[in-house]
PDB file of C-alpha atoms in Angstrom:
ATOM      1  CA  MET A 136      53.920  96.097  71.326  1.00 57.00           C
ATOM      2  CA  ALA A 137      54.402  97.798  74.672  1.00 67.00           C
ATOM      3  CA  LYS A 138      57.921  98.568  75.780  1.00 76.00           C
ATOM      4  CA  LYS A 139      59.044  96.726  78.951  1.00 76.00           C
ATOM      5  CA  PRO A 140      60.624  98.670  81.805  1.00 78.00           C
ATOM      6  CA  TRP A 141      64.442  98.453  81.795  1.00 71.00           C
ATOM      7  CA  TYR A 142      64.618  96.153  84.818  1.00 71.00           C
ATOM      8  CA  GLN A 143      62.490  93.525  83.108  1.00 75.00           C
ATOM      9  CA  ASN A 144      64.777  93.171  80.108  1.00 78.00           C
ATOM     10  CA  PRO A 145      66.619  89.821  80.143  1.00 80.00           C
ATOM     11  CA  GLU A 146      69.928  91.590  79.483  1.00 84.00           C
ATOM     12  CA  MET A 147      69.447  93.748  82.552  1.00 83.00           C
ATOM     13  CA  ILE A 148      68.543  90.769  84.719  1.00 83.00           C
ATOM     14  CA  VAL A 149      71.751  89.007  83.576  1.00 87.00           C
ATOM     15  CA  ALA A 150      73.786  92.175  84.168  1.00 88.00           C
ATOM     16  CA  PHE A 151      72.285  92.685  87.633  1.00 88.00           C
ATOM     17  CA  SER A 152      72.959  89.018  88.502  1.00 90.00           C
ATOM     18  CA  ALA A 153      76.579  89.398  87.380  1.00 92.00           C
ATOM     19  CA  LEU A 154      76.921  92.526  89.499  1.00 92.00           C
ATOM     20  CA  VAL A 155      75.564  90.750  92.609  1.00 93.00           C
ATOM     21  CA  ILE A 156      77.890  87.775  92.030  1.00 94.00           C
ATOM     22  CA  GLY A 157      80.853  90.141  91.587  1.00 94.00           C
ATOM     23  CA  ILE A 158      80.092  91.971  94.818  1.00 95.00           C
ATOM     24  CA  VAL A 159      79.697  88.719  96.774  1.00 94.00           C
ATOM     25  CA  THR A 160      82.959  87.399  95.291  1.00 94.00           C
ATOM     26  CA  THR A 161      84.788  90.620  96.229  1.00 94.00           C
ATOM     27  CA  PHE A 162      83.635  90.473  99.864  1.00 93.00           C
ATOM     28  CA  THR A 163      84.471  86.767 100.051  1.00 93.00           C
ATOM     29  CA  SER A 164      87.989  87.473  98.750  1.00 92.00           C
ATOM     30  CA  ILE A 165      88.521  90.315 101.218  1.00 94.00           C
ATOM     31  CA  TYR A 166      87.335  88.156 104.117  1.00 92.00           C
ATOM     32  CA  SER A 167      89.534  85.252 102.988  1.00 91.00           C
ATOM     33  CA  ALA A 168      92.588  87.515 102.770  1.00 92.00           C
ATOM     34  CA  ALA A 169      91.930  88.823 106.295  1.00 89.00           C
ATOM     35  CA  ILE A 170      91.668  85.258 107.608  1.00 90.00           C
ATOM     36  CA  ASP A 171      94.900  84.311 105.803  1.00 88.00           C
ATOM     37  CA  ARG A 172      96.741  87.268 107.357  1.00 84.00           C
ATOM     38  CA  ALA A 173      95.456  86.377 110.824  1.00 83.00           C
ATOM     39  CA  TYR A 174      96.527  82.766 110.335  1.00 84.00           C
ATOM     40  CA  ALA A 175      99.973  83.838 109.113  1.00 82.00           C
ATOM     41  CA  ARG A 176     100.441  86.032 112.207  1.00 79.00           C
ATOM     42  CA  ALA A 177      99.240  83.277 114.529  1.00 79.00           C
ATOM     43  CA  SER A 178     101.573  80.750 112.940  1.00 84.00           C
ATOM     44  CA  VAL A 179     104.627  82.820 113.919  1.00 89.00           C
ATOM     45  CA  TRP A 180     103.420  84.268 117.232  1.00 92.00           C
ATOM     46  CA  PRO A 181     106.184  84.416 119.891  1.00 96.00           C
ATOM     47  CA  SER A 182     105.473  84.018 123.590  1.00 96.00           C
ATOM     48  CA  VAL A 183     108.413  84.911 125.830  1.00 97.00           C
ATOM     49  CA  GLU A 184     108.481  83.902 129.488  1.00 97.00           C
ATOM     50  CA  ILE A 185     110.956  84.722 132.241  1.00 96.00           C
ATOM     51  CA  ALA A 186     111.592  82.235 135.037  1.00 95.00           C
ATOM     52  CA  ARG A 187     114.151  81.400 137.654  1.00 94.00           C
ATOM     53  CA  GLY A 188     115.506  78.104 138.848  1.00 93.00           C
ATOM     54  CA  TYR A 189     117.574  77.288 141.870  1.00 92.00           C
ATOM     55  CA  GLY A 190     118.894  74.465 143.959  1.00 89.00           C
ATOM     56  CA  TYR A 191     121.130  74.308 147.002  1.00 87.00           C
ATOM     57  CA  ASP A 192     124.236  75.130 144.893  1.00 90.00           C
ATOM     58  CA  SER A 193     122.916  76.845 141.747  1.00 91.00           C
ATOM     59  CA  PHE A 194     120.748  79.735 140.626  1.00 93.00           C
ATOM     60  CA  ARG A 195     119.664  80.789 137.142  1.00 94.00           C
ATOM     61  CA  TYR A 196     117.310  83.011 135.239  1.00 95.00           C
ATOM     62  CA  ILE A 197     115.663  81.394 132.255  1.00 95.00           C
ATOM     63  CA  VAL A 198     114.119  83.107 129.232  1.00 96.00           C
ATOM     64  CA  SER A 199     112.102  80.867 126.957  1.00 96.00           C
ATOM     65  CA  ASN A 200     110.020  81.340 123.853  1.00 97.00           C
ATOM     66  CA  ASN A 201     107.027  79.021 124.112  1.00 95.00           C
ATOM     67  CA  GLY A 202     105.337  80.484 121.041  1.00 94.00           C
ATOM     68  CA  THR A 203     105.122  79.254 117.478  1.00 93.00           C
ATOM     69  CA  GLY A 204     107.519  81.764 115.910  1.00 94.00           C
ATOM     70  CA  PRO A 205     110.771  83.556 116.660  1.00 96.00           C
ATOM     71  CA  ALA A 206     110.930  86.355 119.213  1.00 96.00           C
ATOM     72  CA  VAL A 207     113.091  89.279 118.184  1.00 96.00           C
ATOM     73  CA  ILE A 208     114.213  90.641 121.553  1.00 96.00           C
ATOM     74  CA  LYS A 209     114.774  94.360 121.082  1.00 96.00           C
ATOM     75  CA  TYR A 210     115.920  95.271 124.576  1.00 95.00           C
ATOM     76  CA  ALA A 211     116.223  94.105 128.158  1.00 95.00           C
ATOM     77  CA  LYS A 212     115.798  96.318 131.207  1.00 95.00           C
ATOM     78  CA  VAL A 213     117.045  95.030 134.553  1.00 94.00           C
ATOM     79  CA  THR A 214     116.819  96.906 137.819  1.00 94.00           C
ATOM     80  CA  HIS A 215     118.028  96.079 141.290  1.00 93.00           C
ATOM     81  CA  ASP A 216     116.402  97.999 144.112  1.00 91.00           C
ATOM     82  CA  LYS A 217     115.069 100.438 141.453  1.00 90.00           C
ATOM     83  CA  LYS A 218     118.566 101.126 140.051  1.00 93.00           C
ATOM     84  CA  TYR A 219     119.169 100.311 136.380  1.00 94.00           C
ATOM     85  CA  LEU A 220     121.853  97.706 135.709  1.00 91.00           C
ATOM     86  CA  SER A 221     124.019  97.349 132.638  1.00 90.00           C
ATOM     87  CA  GLN A 222     125.351  93.897 133.551  1.00 89.00           C
ATOM     88  CA  TRP A 223     124.722  91.193 136.136  1.00 88.00           C
ATOM     89  CA  ARG A 224     128.043  91.810 137.854  1.00 86.00           C
ATOM     90  CA  ASP A 225     126.732  95.217 138.994  1.00 88.00           C
ATOM     91  CA  ILE A 226     125.151  93.220 141.847  1.00 87.00           C
ATOM     92  CA  ASN A 227     127.777  92.033 144.339  1.00 85.00           C
ATOM     93  CA  VAL A 228     126.453  88.492 144.747  1.00 85.00           C
ATOM     94  CA  PHE A 229     126.541  88.013 140.957  1.00 84.00           C
ATOM     95  CA  GLU A 230     130.295  88.552 140.712  1.00 80.00           C
ATOM     96  CA  GLU A 231     131.006  84.916 139.836  1.00 82.00           C
ATOM     97  CA  VAL A 232     128.350  84.083 137.267  1.00 86.00           C
ATOM     98  CA  THR A 233     128.177  82.718 133.758  1.00 87.00           C
ATOM     99  CA  GLN A 234     126.296  85.147 131.530  1.00 85.00           C
ATOM    100  CA  SER A 235     124.612  84.989 128.154  1.00 85.00           C
ATOM    101  CA  HIS A 236     123.625  87.983 126.062  1.00 85.00           C
ATOM    102  CA  ILE A 237     119.915  88.798 126.227  1.00 87.00           C
ATOM    103  CA  GLY A 238     119.724  92.500 125.429  1.00 82.00           C
ATOM    104  CA  LYS A 239     119.277  92.114 121.673  1.00 86.00           C
ATOM    105  CA  THR A 240     118.858  88.672 120.194  1.00 91.00           C
ATOM    106  CA  VAL A 241     116.519  86.396 118.275  1.00 93.00           C
ATOM    107  CA  LEU A 242     115.048  83.567 120.297  1.00 95.00           C
ATOM    108  CA  SER A 243     113.691  80.777 118.107  1.00 94.00           C
ATOM    109  CA  ALA A 244     110.378  79.112 118.874  1.00 94.00           C
ATOM    110  CA  GLN A 245     110.524  76.560 121.675  1.00 94.00           C
ATOM    111  CA  LYS A 246     114.065  77.625 122.637  1.00 95.00           C
ATOM    112  CA  THR A 247     115.467  78.701 125.994  1.00 94.00           C
ATOM    113  CA  ILE A 248     118.454  80.769 127.006  1.00 94.00           C
ATOM    114  CA  THR A 249     120.008  81.222 130.418  1.00 93.00           C
ATOM    115  CA  PRO A 250     121.058  84.861 130.779  1.00 92.00           C
ATOM    116  CA  VAL A 251     122.712  84.255 134.134  1.00 91.00           C
ATOM    117  CA  LEU A 252     123.900  81.092 135.900  1.00 93.00           C
ATOM    118  CA  TYR A 253     125.508  80.908 139.320  1.00 90.00           C
ATOM    119  CA  LYS A 254     127.093  77.804 140.817  1.00 89.00           C
ATOM    120  CA  GLY A 255     128.454  78.010 144.322  1.00 85.00           C
ATOM    121  CA  ASN A 256     127.557  78.358 147.965  1.00 86.00           C
ATOM    122  CA  LYS A 257     125.968  81.864 147.903  1.00 84.00           C
ATOM    123  CA  VAL A 258     122.534  80.789 146.638  1.00 88.00           C
ATOM    124  CA  ASP A 259     120.846  81.960 149.847  1.00 89.00           C
ATOM    125  CA  ASP A 260     122.399  85.432 149.383  1.00 88.00           C
ATOM    126  CA  ILE A 261     121.231  85.530 145.757  1.00 89.00           C
ATOM    127  CA  LEU A 262     117.693  84.534 146.743  1.00 90.00           C
ATOM    128  CA  LYS A 263     117.567  87.486 149.150  1.00 89.00           C
ATOM    129  CA  VAL A 264     118.632  89.851 146.350  1.00 90.00           C
ATOM    130  CA  ASP A 265     116.303  88.187 143.816  1.00 91.00           C
ATOM    131  CA  ASN A 266     113.225  89.840 145.337  1.00 90.00           C
ATOM    132  CA  LEU A 267     114.691  93.258 144.501  1.00 92.00           C
ATOM    133  CA  ILE A 268     115.440  92.403 140.849  1.00 94.00           C
ATOM    134  CA  SER A 269     113.071  93.434 138.095  1.00 95.00           C
ATOM    135  CA  ILE A 270     113.501  92.127 134.546  1.00 95.00           C
ATOM    136  CA  GLU A 271     111.653  93.514 131.535  1.00 96.00           C
ATOM    137  CA  LEU A 272     112.016  92.340 127.946  1.00 96.00           C
ATOM    138  CA  CYS A 273     110.566  93.944 124.854  1.00 97.00           C
ATOM    139  CA  TYR A 274     110.191  91.589 121.914  1.00 97.00           C
ATOM    140  CA  CYS A 275     108.520  91.545 118.520  1.00 96.00           C
ATOM    141  CA  SER A 276     107.266  89.016 116.023  1.00 95.00           C
ATOM    142  CA  ILE A 277     108.536  88.964 112.450  1.00 93.00           C
ATOM    143  CA  TYR A 278     105.459  91.055 111.598  1.00 92.00           C
ATOM    144  CA  ASP A 279     106.646  93.784 114.037  1.00 92.00           C
ATOM    145  CA  GLU A 280     103.887  93.153 116.550  1.00 94.00           C
ATOM    146  CA  CYS A 281     105.568  93.919 119.871  1.00 96.00           C
ATOM    147  CA  TRP A 282     105.063  93.028 123.535  1.00 97.00           C
ATOM    148  CA  ILE A 283     106.661  93.799 126.885  1.00 97.00           C
ATOM    149  CA  VAL A 284     106.980  91.010 129.427  1.00 97.00           C
ATOM    150  CA  ASN A 285     108.346  91.063 132.954  1.00 96.00           C
ATOM    151  CA  ARG A 286     108.714  88.391 135.617  1.00 94.00           C
ATOM    152  CA  ASP A 287     104.921  88.252 136.029  1.00 94.00           C
ATOM    153  CA  ASN A 288     104.820  86.689 132.530  1.00 95.00           C
ATOM    154  CA  ASN A 289     101.778  88.690 131.418  1.00 95.00           C
ATOM    155  CA  PRO A 290     102.867  90.127 128.074  1.00 96.00           C
ATOM    156  CA  ARG A 291     101.201  93.358 127.077  1.00 96.00           C
ATOM    157  CA  PRO A 292     101.161  94.606 123.506  1.00 96.00           C
ATOM    158  CA  ILE A 293     102.860  97.884 122.602  1.00 97.00           C
ATOM    159  CA  GLU A 294     103.347  99.821 119.373  1.00 96.00           C
ATOM    160  CA  GLN A 295     107.141  99.477 119.284  1.00 95.00           C
ATOM    161  CA  CYS A 296     110.105  98.777 121.533  1.00 95.00           C
ATOM    162  CA  VAL A 297     111.720 102.039 122.606  1.00 94.00           C
ATOM    163  CA  ILE A 298     114.082 102.533 125.547  1.00 93.00           C
ATOM    164  CA  ASP A 299     116.416 105.237 126.773  1.00 91.00           C
ATOM    165  CA  ASP A 300     120.008 104.047 126.256  1.00 88.00           C
ATOM    166  CA  LYS A 301     120.904 104.704 129.905  1.00 90.00           C
ATOM    167  CA  HIS A 302     118.222 102.197 130.997  1.00 90.00           C
ATOM    168  CA  LYS A 303     119.267  99.458 128.569  1.00 90.00           C
ATOM    169  CA  PHE A 304     120.739  96.239 129.966  1.00 90.00           C
ATOM    170  CA  LEU A 305     123.870  95.527 127.949  1.00 85.00           C
ATOM    171  CA  GLN A 306     124.625  91.880 128.780  1.00 76.00           C
TER     172      GLN A 306
END
């Protein structure tokens, strides 16, 4: 009886089939894990926006998280006429304001904070100064994916939130 080549033996065909199934299963598992990680990140993705609101007797800045997960705000940077501020009261027209801390906080999903609120008759003066104010926030997701957002509300991803202490807004 003639000897069959090794690849025609039934045991080798079964072994080769098992190998192919194992490889397909491995790639399917890797792909599934990647999809699961992407879904987990998307399910807790923060989206911070900065806005302002005003009426004839009030003015406020609003910071909201319209994403699906918490935003860990690492720092705030506020400038007025290209000068770094440490608090809102560094601007004369903001002497009589109600302030909330924004420099380092956790903003839950679908929540809003008002870092500064003014009520009074100087709204027109504040609106003139408002054009010279720049606000920048650096925030991260719980997976340490970080973004910087300013008043244009176009977040851009960055590796990590780093700021010089002398530029940090302390309020």
